[in-house]
Tab-separated table of C-alpha atoms in Angstrom:
chain	number	residue	atom	x	y	z
A	1	MET	CA	78.523	50.433	77.072
A	2	ARG	CA	75.372	50.961	78.907
A	3	LYS	CA	77.101	49.026	81.810
A	4	ILE	CA	80.634	50.833	81.736
A	5	PHE	CA	79.754	54.194	81.304
A	6	ALA	CA	76.993	53.660	84.694
A	7	LEU	CA	81.041	51.706	85.468
A	8	LEU	CA	82.399	55.526	85.344
A	9	VAL	CA	80.465	58.054	86.848
A	10	ILE	CA	80.288	55.610	89.685
A	11	VAL	CA	83.826	56.173	89.772
A	12	LEU	CA	83.952	59.589	89.175
A	13	CYS	CA	81.536	60.604	92.708
A	14	LEU	CA	83.527	58.542	94.418
A	15	MET	CA	86.436	60.149	93.983
A	16	ASN	CA	84.125	63.229	94.489
A	17	LEU	CA	82.993	62.113	97.239
A	18	ASN	CA	86.799	61.474	98.455
A	19	ALA	CA	88.436	64.428	97.350
A	20	ALA	CA	85.808	65.933	99.816
A	21	PHE	CA	86.179	63.601	102.613
A	22	CYS	CA	89.673	64.723	102.688
A	23	ALA	CA	89.934	68.262	101.595
A	24	GLN	CA	87.087	68.446	105.114
A	25	ARG	CA	89.981	66.206	106.956
A	26	GLU	CA	92.894	68.864	106.381
A	27	GLN	CA	90.579	72.072	107.272
A	28	ILE	CA	89.983	70.107	110.171
A	29	THR	CA	93.577	69.419	111.304
A	30	ASP	CA	94.423	72.558	110.101
A	31	HIS	CA	91.859	74.277	112.780
A	32	ALA	CA	93.235	72.115	115.060
A	33	TRP	CA	96.317	72.350	114.937
A	34	VAL	CA	97.111	76.072	113.840
A	35	TRP	CA	97.312	78.966	117.028
A	36	ASN	CA	96.010	82.144	116.401
A	37	VAL	CA	97.659	84.986	117.229
A	38	LEU	CA	96.078	88.246	117.444
A	39	VAL	CA	98.407	91.832	116.890
A	40	ILE	CA	96.788	95.542	116.657
A	41	PRO	CA	98.787	97.772	114.352
A	42	PRO	CA	100.540	100.405	116.304
A	43	SER	CA	98.422	103.806	116.309
A	44	SER	CA	99.761	104.800	112.746
A	45	GLY	CA	98.467	101.498	111.612
A	46	TRP	CA	100.249	98.669	109.288
A	47	ASP	CA	101.833	101.542	105.795
A	48	ASN	CA	104.113	102.938	107.461
A	49	GLU	CA	107.563	102.064	108.070
A	50	PRO	CA	107.259	100.249	111.996
A	51	GLY	CA	103.629	98.279	110.574
A	52	LYS	CA	105.422	96.721	107.638
A	53	SER	CA	108.416	96.316	109.902
A	54	ILE	CA	106.269	94.607	112.485
A	55	LYS	CA	104.812	92.205	109.222
A	56	SER	CA	107.287	92.171	107.748
A	57	ALA	CA	109.933	90.742	112.057
A	58	LEU	CA	105.961	88.627	112.089
A	59	SER	CA	105.794	86.734	108.578
A	60	TRP	CA	109.694	85.665	109.692
A	61	CYS	CA	108.093	84.525	111.832
A	62	GLU	CA	105.309	82.695	110.844
A	63	ARG	CA	108.165	81.093	108.233
A	64	GLU	CA	110.478	80.184	111.251
A	65	ILE	CA	107.812	77.460	112.780
A	66	SER	CA	105.926	76.320	109.698
A	67	GLU	CA	109.597	74.301	108.405
A	68	SER	CA	110.963	73.989	111.724
A	69	SER	CA	110.638	70.107	112.818
A	70	SER	CA	108.548	70.939	116.171
A	71	GLY	CA	106.588	74.528	115.330
A	72	ILE	CA	105.424	75.703	118.205
A	73	GLY	CA	104.021	72.599	120.891
A	74	GLY	CA	103.675	70.710	117.647
A	75	HIS	CA	101.963	73.848	116.315
A	76	ASP	CA	102.177	76.052	113.260
A	77	VAL	CA	101.519	79.798	114.540
A	78	LYS	CA	98.829	82.662	112.542
A	79	PHE	CA	99.128	85.847	113.474
A	80	THR	CA	95.920	88.026	112.252
A	81	LEU	CA	96.810	91.160	111.752
A	82	LEU	CA	93.688	93.002	112.527
A	83	SER	CA	93.084	96.833	112.164
A	84	ILE	CA	92.331	100.146	113.250
A	85	ASN	CA	89.569	102.474	112.872
A	86	GLN	CA	91.961	105.900	112.902
A	87	SER	CA	87.833	107.932	112.924
A	88	SER	CA	86.531	105.824	116.173
A	89	ASP	CA	86.813	107.844	119.034
A	90	ASN	CA	87.681	105.368	121.524
A	91	PRO	CA	89.507	102.818	118.586
A	92	ALA	CA	91.093	100.253	121.516
A	93	ARG	CA	87.120	100.519	122.736
A	94	ASP	CA	86.180	99.562	118.668
A	95	ILE	CA	88.576	96.829	118.016
A	96	ARG	CA	87.051	94.010	117.252
A	97	LEU	CA	89.086	90.843	118.282
A	98	ASN	CA	87.081	87.452	116.995
A	99	VAL	CA	88.487	85.637	119.944
A	100	ASP	CA	87.677	81.458	119.392
A	101	ASN	CA	88.890	78.868	121.217
A	102	SER	CA	92.055	79.107	118.377
A	103	THR	CA	93.115	82.291	120.184
A	104	VAL	CA	96.184	81.667	122.359
A	105	ALA	CA	97.414	85.566	122.434
A	106	VAL	CA	96.726	89.036	121.428
A	107	MET	CA	100.103	90.848	121.099
A	108	SER	CA	99.403	95.079	121.024
A	109	PHE	CA	102.224	97.038	118.581
A	110	ALA	CA	100.429	100.574	119.436
A	111	LEU	CA	102.622	102.126	121.815
A	112	ALA	CA	100.039	104.048	122.671
A	113	SER	CA	98.968	104.510	126.931
A	114	ASP	CA	95.456	105.700	126.045
A	115	PHE	CA	94.571	102.289	123.654
A	116	ASP	CA	96.987	99.791	125.583
A	117	ARG	CA	95.022	101.039	128.507
A	118	GLU	CA	91.247	100.450	127.379
A	119	LEU	CA	92.629	96.692	126.320
A	120	VAL	CA	93.381	96.092	129.217
A	121	ASN	CA	89.931	96.779	131.377
A	122	ARG	CA	88.708	94.377	128.073
A	123	PHE	CA	90.794	91.531	128.934
A	124	ALA	CA	90.966	92.074	132.917
A	125	GLY	CA	90.104	88.669	134.215
A	126	SER	CA	90.735	87.073	131.277
A	127	ASN	CA	92.906	83.076	130.522
A	128	ILE	CA	93.737	85.011	126.496
A	129	PRO	CA	97.363	87.129	127.228
A	130	LEU	CA	97.700	90.702	126.336
A	131	MET	CA	101.506	90.966	125.553
A	132	LEU	CA	102.001	94.642	124.667
A	133	ALA	CA	105.349	95.868	123.372
A	134	GLY	CA	105.554	99.228	124.739
A	135	GLY	CA	102.856	99.184	128.065
A	136	GLU	CA	105.756	101.783	130.195
A	137	SER	CA	102.568	104.105	131.595
A	138	VAL	CA	100.292	101.271	131.826
A	139	LEU	CA	99.402	99.429	135.410
A	140	ILE	CA	98.934	96.179	134.689
A	141	ASP	CA	98.849	96.264	139.379
A	142	ARG	CA	95.408	95.332	140.297
A	143	ALA	CA	95.741	94.692	144.383
A	144	GLY	CA	99.717	95.238	144.374
A	145	ARG	CA	100.318	91.829	142.409
A	146	PRO	CA	99.682	92.093	138.417
A	147	MET	CA	97.325	90.747	136.281
A	148	PRO	CA	97.353	87.348	135.891
A	149	ASN	CA	96.961	88.022	131.686
A	150	ILE	CA	99.016	90.959	131.264
A	151	PHE	CA	102.553	91.091	130.400
A	152	ALA	CA	104.060	94.542	129.110
A	153	LEU	CA	107.544	94.859	127.225
A	154	ASP	CA	108.595	98.040	128.263
A	155	LEU	CA	109.840	98.851	132.296
A	156	TYR	CA	106.689	101.016	133.792
A	157	ARG	CA	107.322	104.636	134.156
A	158	ASP	CA	109.197	105.579	137.985
A	159	TYR	CA	112.401	103.324	137.000
A	160	ARG	CA	114.201	106.256	136.110
A	161	CYS	CA	114.139	106.424	139.845
A	162	PRO	CA	116.290	104.227	140.482
A	163	ALA	CA	117.779	104.805	136.909
A	164	PHE	CA	118.885	108.541	138.610
A	165	THR	CA	119.600	107.286	141.552
A	166	GLN	CA	122.285	105.052	139.844
A	167	TYR	CA	123.780	107.886	137.441
A	168	ALA	CA	124.212	109.427	140.835
A	169	ARG	CA	125.545	107.325	142.567
A	170	LYS	CA	128.023	106.999	139.281
A	171	LEU	CA	129.006	110.385	139.095
A	172	PHE	CA	129.244	112.047	142.939
A	173	ASP	CA	130.266	111.421	145.698
A	174	ARG	CA	127.445	111.616	148.736
A	175	GLU	CA	128.302	115.273	149.907
A	176	LYS	CA	126.873	116.951	146.296
A	177	ARG	CA	123.786	118.694	147.163
A	178	ILE	CA	120.345	116.865	145.411
A	179	ALA	CA	116.747	118.641	145.372
A	180	LEU	CA	114.002	117.664	144.734
A	181	ALA	CA	110.979	118.772	142.909
A	182	ALA	CA	107.655	118.387	142.816
A	183	SER	CA	104.113	119.039	143.177
A	184	ARG	CA	101.585	116.961	146.339
A	185	PHE	CA	98.853	117.775	143.968
A	186	THR	CA	99.417	114.918	141.631
A	187	VAL	CA	99.415	111.444	142.246
A	188	ASN	CA	102.572	109.846	140.382
A	189	GLN	CA	104.421	113.293	140.471
A	190	GLU	CA	104.136	112.980	143.770
A	191	ARG	CA	104.329	108.978	144.055
A	192	GLU	CA	107.556	108.969	142.331
A	193	ALA	CA	109.660	111.517	144.018
A	194	LYS	CA	108.561	109.676	146.951
A	195	ILE	CA	110.372	107.146	145.658
A	196	CYS	CA	113.222	108.918	144.429
A	197	TYR	CA	113.549	110.483	147.622
A	198	ASN	CA	114.119	107.374	149.722
A	199	MET	CA	116.474	105.559	147.010
A	200	LEU	CA	119.336	108.683	147.002
A	201	ASP	CA	118.689	108.376	150.971
A	202	ASN	CA	119.781	104.831	151.437
A	203	ALA	CA	122.313	105.683	148.772
A	204	GLY	CA	124.006	107.460	151.038
A	205	PHE	CA	123.162	110.835	150.126
A	206	MET	CA	120.826	113.999	151.626
A	207	PRO	CA	118.232	114.901	148.656
A	208	MET	CA	116.438	118.025	150.179
A	209	PRO	CA	112.597	118.509	148.983
A	210	TYR	CA	111.059	121.074	147.076
A	211	TRP	CA	106.967	120.379	147.227
A	212	ALA	CA	105.625	122.949	144.750
A	213	ASP	CA	102.027	124.512	144.700
A	214	ALA	CA	101.485	125.364	140.293
A	215	SER	CA	97.997	127.529	141.808
A	216	VAL	CA	100.143	130.331	143.562
A	217	ARG	CA	101.962	132.119	140.758
A	218	ASP	CA	105.626	132.668	140.780
A	219	THR	CA	105.752	129.421	142.169
A	220	TYR	CA	108.312	128.323	139.695
A	221	ALA	CA	111.355	131.220	140.397
A	222	MET	CA	110.519	131.391	144.128
A	223	MET	CA	111.156	126.769	144.001
A	224	SER	CA	115.074	127.825	141.474
A	225	GLU	CA	115.984	130.829	143.442
A	226	GLU	CA	115.086	128.460	147.065
A	227	ILE	CA	116.750	125.834	145.178
A	228	GLU	CA	119.938	128.178	143.946
A	229	SER	CA	120.442	129.385	146.943
A	230	PHE	CA	120.884	126.221	148.637
A	231	GLU	CA	123.482	125.608	151.101
A	232	GLY	CA	125.969	128.580	149.542
A	233	GLU	CA	126.706	128.904	146.757
A	234	LYS	CA	127.987	125.161	145.671
A	235	ALA	CA	126.538	124.695	142.857
A	236	GLY	CA	124.059	120.607	141.855
A	237	VAL	CA	121.319	118.611	140.952
A	238	VAL	CA	117.324	119.660	140.417
A	239	ILE	CA	115.911	116.086	139.756
A	240	SER	CA	112.422	117.563	138.615
A	241	PHE	CA	109.295	115.512	139.051
A	242	MET	CA	106.690	118.355	137.709
A	243	GLY	CA	105.318	117.222	134.308
A	244	SER	CA	106.524	118.858	130.517
A	245	MET	CA	105.696	123.124	132.190
A	246	GLY	CA	107.010	122.824	135.763
A	247	ALA	CA	109.849	121.461	134.090
A	248	ARG	CA	109.886	124.118	131.816
A	249	GLU	CA	109.639	126.428	134.124
A	250	ILE	CA	112.134	125.848	136.559
A	251	TRP	CA	114.680	126.073	133.364
A	252	ARG	CA	113.747	128.711	132.405
A	253	ASN	CA	114.693	130.443	135.857
A	254	PHE	CA	117.334	128.731	136.386
A	255	MET	CA	118.847	130.775	133.081
A	256	ARG	CA	117.891	133.658	134.356
A	257	LEU	CA	119.519	132.842	137.450
A	258	LYS	CA	122.974	131.656	135.330
A	259	THR	CA	123.292	129.401	137.761
A	260	SER	CA	125.756	126.481	137.057
A	261	TRP	CA	122.135	123.620	139.230
A	262	GLN	CA	122.036	120.441	136.121
A	263	LEU	CA	118.590	119.932	135.941
A	264	TRP	CA	117.041	116.680	135.706
A	265	ASN	CA	113.803	115.484	134.490
A	266	CYS	CA	111.987	113.561	135.228
A	267	ALA	CA	110.019	113.066	132.347
A	268	GLU	CA	109.907	110.917	128.963
A	269	PRO	CA	112.253	113.407	126.641
A	270	ASP	CA	110.252	114.349	123.867
A	271	LYS	CA	110.282	116.840	120.790
A	272	ALA	CA	108.918	119.644	122.878
A	273	TYR	CA	112.398	119.932	125.050
A	274	LEU	CA	114.918	120.067	122.502
A	275	SER	CA	114.849	123.668	123.368
A	276	CYS	CA	116.333	123.485	126.133
A	277	ARG	CA	119.741	122.247	126.084
A	278	GLY	CA	121.927	120.926	129.192
A	279	MET	CA	117.931	119.102	130.298
A	280	ILE	CA	119.332	115.808	131.151
A	281	PHE	CA	115.956	113.074	131.372
A	282	ALA	CA	116.575	109.390	131.268
A	283	ASP	CA	115.204	106.205	129.068
A	284	GLN	CA	114.314	102.833	128.552
A	285	ASN	CA	113.635	103.054	124.647
A	286	ILE	CA	115.449	106.290	122.904
A	287	MET	CA	118.497	105.936	122.646
A	288	LEU	CA	116.991	102.076	121.143
A	289	ALA	CA	117.666	102.550	117.566
A	290	LYS	CA	120.981	103.747	118.056
A	291	LEU	CA	122.258	101.954	120.896
A	292	GLY	CA	120.202	99.225	121.189
A	293	GLY	CA	122.122	96.740	118.749
A	294	PHE	CA	118.409	96.530	116.897
A	295	ILE	CA	121.123	95.817	113.996
A	296	GLU	CA	121.457	92.752	113.924
A	297	THR	CA	118.172	92.025	113.983
A	298	LYS	CA	117.637	93.783	110.476
A	299	ARG	CA	120.726	90.792	109.253
A	300	LEU	CA	119.930	88.242	110.952
A	301	LEU	CA	115.739	88.629	109.013
A	302	TRP	CA	117.465	89.064	106.087
A	303	ARG	CA	120.159	86.233	105.816
A	304	THR	CA	117.699	83.878	106.690
A	305	ARG	CA	114.532	84.461	104.527
A	306	ALA	CA	115.693	88.529	103.014
A	307	THR	CA	112.581	90.426	104.792
A	308	ALA	CA	113.083	93.708	103.929
A	309	ILE	CA	112.505	95.924	107.186
A	310	GLU	CA	112.667	99.824	107.450
A	311	ASP	CA	112.361	100.063	111.742
A	312	ASN	CA	115.147	98.355	113.638
A	313	VAL	CA	112.839	98.761	116.726
A	314	ALA	CA	109.579	98.317	115.852
A	315	ALA	CA	110.803	94.356	114.652
A	316	GLY	CA	112.720	94.306	117.273
A	317	ARG	CA	109.707	94.305	119.942
A	318	ALA	CA	107.629	91.448	117.516
A	319	VAL	CA	110.452	89.379	117.224
A	320	ALA	CA	110.789	89.645	121.358
A	321	LEU	CA	106.896	89.036	121.971
A	322	TYR	CA	107.560	86.089	119.501
A	323	GLU	CA	110.213	84.691	121.493
A	324	TRP	CA	108.607	85.309	124.910
A	325	PHE	CA	104.766	83.432	123.853
A	326	LYS	CA	107.262	80.842	122.060
A	327	ARG	CA	109.629	80.301	125.082
A	328	ALA	CA	106.388	79.626	127.355
A	329	VAL	CA	105.829	77.105	125.356
A	330	ASP	CA	109.067	75.019	124.613
A	331	LEU	CA	107.968	74.909	129.118
A	332	MET	CA	105.453	72.642	129.014
A	333	PRO	CA	105.168	68.935	128.082
A	334	GLN	CA	106.380	68.035	124.397
A	335	PRO	CA	103.990	68.295	122.405
A	336	VAL	CA	100.840	70.232	123.775
A	337	ASP	CA	97.607	68.691	122.293
A	338	ASN	CA	95.119	71.284	123.997
A	339	MET	CA	96.334	74.358	125.890
A	340	PRO	CA	96.817	74.454	128.499
A	341	ARG	CA	95.928	78.435	129.471
A	342	ASN	CA	97.050	78.961	132.921
A	343	LEU	CA	100.333	77.233	132.457
A	344	LEU	CA	100.741	79.573	129.950
A	345	LEU	CA	99.967	82.384	131.981
A	346	GLN	CA	101.707	81.180	134.095
A	347	ASN	CA	104.572	80.228	132.224
A	348	LEU	CA	104.993	83.891	130.122
A	349	SER	CA	105.544	85.633	133.774
A	350	ARG	CA	108.515	83.228	134.279
A	351	VAL	CA	109.992	83.537	131.232
A	352	GLN	CA	114.409	83.259	130.859
A	353	GLY	CA	116.615	84.924	127.885
A	354	ILE	CA	114.202	87.271	125.962
A	355	PRO	CA	117.167	88.623	123.178
A	356	PHE	CA	115.647	91.961	122.559
A	357	GLY	CA	117.812	93.295	120.029
A	358	ASN	CA	121.716	94.129	122.672
A	359	GLN	CA	119.957	93.048	125.787
A	360	ILE	CA	118.263	90.033	127.104
A	361	LEU	CA	115.477	89.833	128.912
A	362	ASN	CA	114.480	88.211	131.962
A	363	ILE	CA	110.281	88.502	132.651
A	364	ASN	CA	110.611	88.961	136.558
A	365	PRO	CA	106.936	86.522	137.601
A	366	SER	CA	105.658	89.401	140.910
A	367	LEU	CA	105.774	92.241	137.428
A	368	HIS	CA	105.362	90.401	134.381
A	369	ARG	CA	106.922	92.382	132.821
A	370	PRO	CA	111.302	92.218	131.780
A	371	GLU	CA	113.693	92.236	135.797
A	372	ALA	CA	115.962	94.553	134.130
A	373	ARG	CA	116.521	97.158	131.108
A	374	ASN	CA	119.102	99.270	129.631
A	375	VAL	CA	118.238	102.994	129.983
A	376	PHE	CA	119.781	105.308	128.443
A	377	ILE	CA	121.345	108.820	129.706
A	378	VAL	CA	121.297	111.826	127.701
A	379	GLU	CA	121.519	115.482	127.005
A	380	VAL	CA	119.612	117.687	125.349
A	381	ARG	CA	122.082	119.282	123.044
A	382	ASN	CA	122.271	121.735	119.897
A	383	ARG	CA	118.505	121.040	119.703
A	384	GLU	CA	118.940	116.958	119.667
A	385	PHE	CA	119.255	114.101	122.925
A	386	TRP	CA	123.433	113.038	122.989
A	387	ASP	CA	123.969	109.761	124.499
A	388	LEU	CA	126.344	110.801	128.313
A	389	ASP	CA	126.169	107.118	129.625
A	390	VAL	CA	123.954	103.459	129.798
A	391	VAL	CA	122.195	101.710	133.566
A	392	ALA	CA	121.422	98.603	133.785
A	393	THR	CA	117.818	99.691	135.736
A	394	ARG	CA	115.970	97.448	137.312
A	395	GLY	CA	112.707	97.021	137.944
A	396	LEU	CA	110.043	97.768	140.808
A	397	ALA	CA	107.669	96.697	142.517
A	398	TYR	CA	104.110	99.185	141.814
A	399	VAL	CA	103.271	101.014	144.876
A	400	PRO	CA	100.279	102.952	144.833
A	401	SER	CA	101.188	104.975	147.643
A	402	TYR	CA	104.772	105.970	149.296
C-alpha cells in the first residue's frame, strides 16, 4: 500500500509539473503572438457616448481578428485602453504609455490639438506608429517631410483653401468679385490667405487681398466699408482668415451696411458663430454624423456581432484606424513572425482603400494623411448649420510660409 501511495504521489507531482509547464508555454506563446495597440481615449474619457462607441468598435475588431483563420499577419491584437488624468495640467505628458516589444501602434482618439501635439512631441523619432483619429490642427511635418511614424486621419487645416476655391469655381464666373481678409501678424492666417489667393488666381479669378491690423481702432469697420465699395456696388464674396473675433466683426459691419456681400469663413465652424446668419464655412467633419454614411458602419457592427453603437462617427474613426493598420500589415510577406517596424511605417504611408463611412481613403506618402476627403460647405441659418454642398478636396503639402 505504501508503494502504491508513493507511486500516486509521484504521478500527481508529474501532472502538476506538466500543467505548470503547459501554462508557462501558453503564456509565452500568447505574449509572442498577441500584438498590443495602446489606445488613448477621447479627451472626455471612456464613459461618454464617443468613448463607449470607440470601445465597442475596437472590441468588435478584436473579435474579428481572433476568429479569423490567420488574424493579422498570423497574430491576434489586443487594444489596451489607457486612461487620462483629467486633473493634470498636461494630461498628454502625464499619460502612462507602457511601450514594450509587443507594442505595435498607438492610436489617439483625443481629437484635441494641444493633447495630440504633445503626443507627437513624445513620439517624434520613435519607430512606434502614432495614429491620430483627427489631427486637423496638428502639424506632423518637419523640414518639408512628414515625421516617419506620425499619421493622421484628417486633412491639415489649410484644406479649406482648395475647398473654397472649388466651391467658387462651381458657383461663379471668373469676373466675380472675391476679396480676402487676413492679418499679416498671425502666421497661419497670412499663410493660408496667400495659399487661397494663389489658388483663386490660378483658377482665373482676380482676388483682392485686404490686410488688417487688429491694433488699429475701427480697423474692421474700415475694412468692411472698403470691401463693400470694391469696384462699385456689385456684390461679391469676402473670404475671412481673421479668426473668430475678426470674422464676427466683419459680419457685424456687413449687417450694419446691409450689404449683400457673402462672408465665407476659413475657420472651424463652432457654436460661437450660430448667431451669424448667412456666414458660410467649409469643414471636413461637421456633417459626418448626418451625411457621412456611418449609419452603415453601425448596422454592420450590430448585424455581425450585435455590437451596439451610440456615436456612429466615433466608431467609424475607430474602424478606419483598425483597417489602416490591418492593411499595412497585409502588405508584408505573410505570416509576420517578428514585426519589421520600419516596413510597417513605410506601409502605413501607402495604404489604399480605407473605408470611412461613405468615403474610401487612400493615404498620401508625402503627407501621411488621406489624399483627399469630402468637405462640407455649410451656411448658418436659424442658428443651425445647413449643408449646401460637398466638394472632394485634396490635401496640400505643408508650406511654412508662402
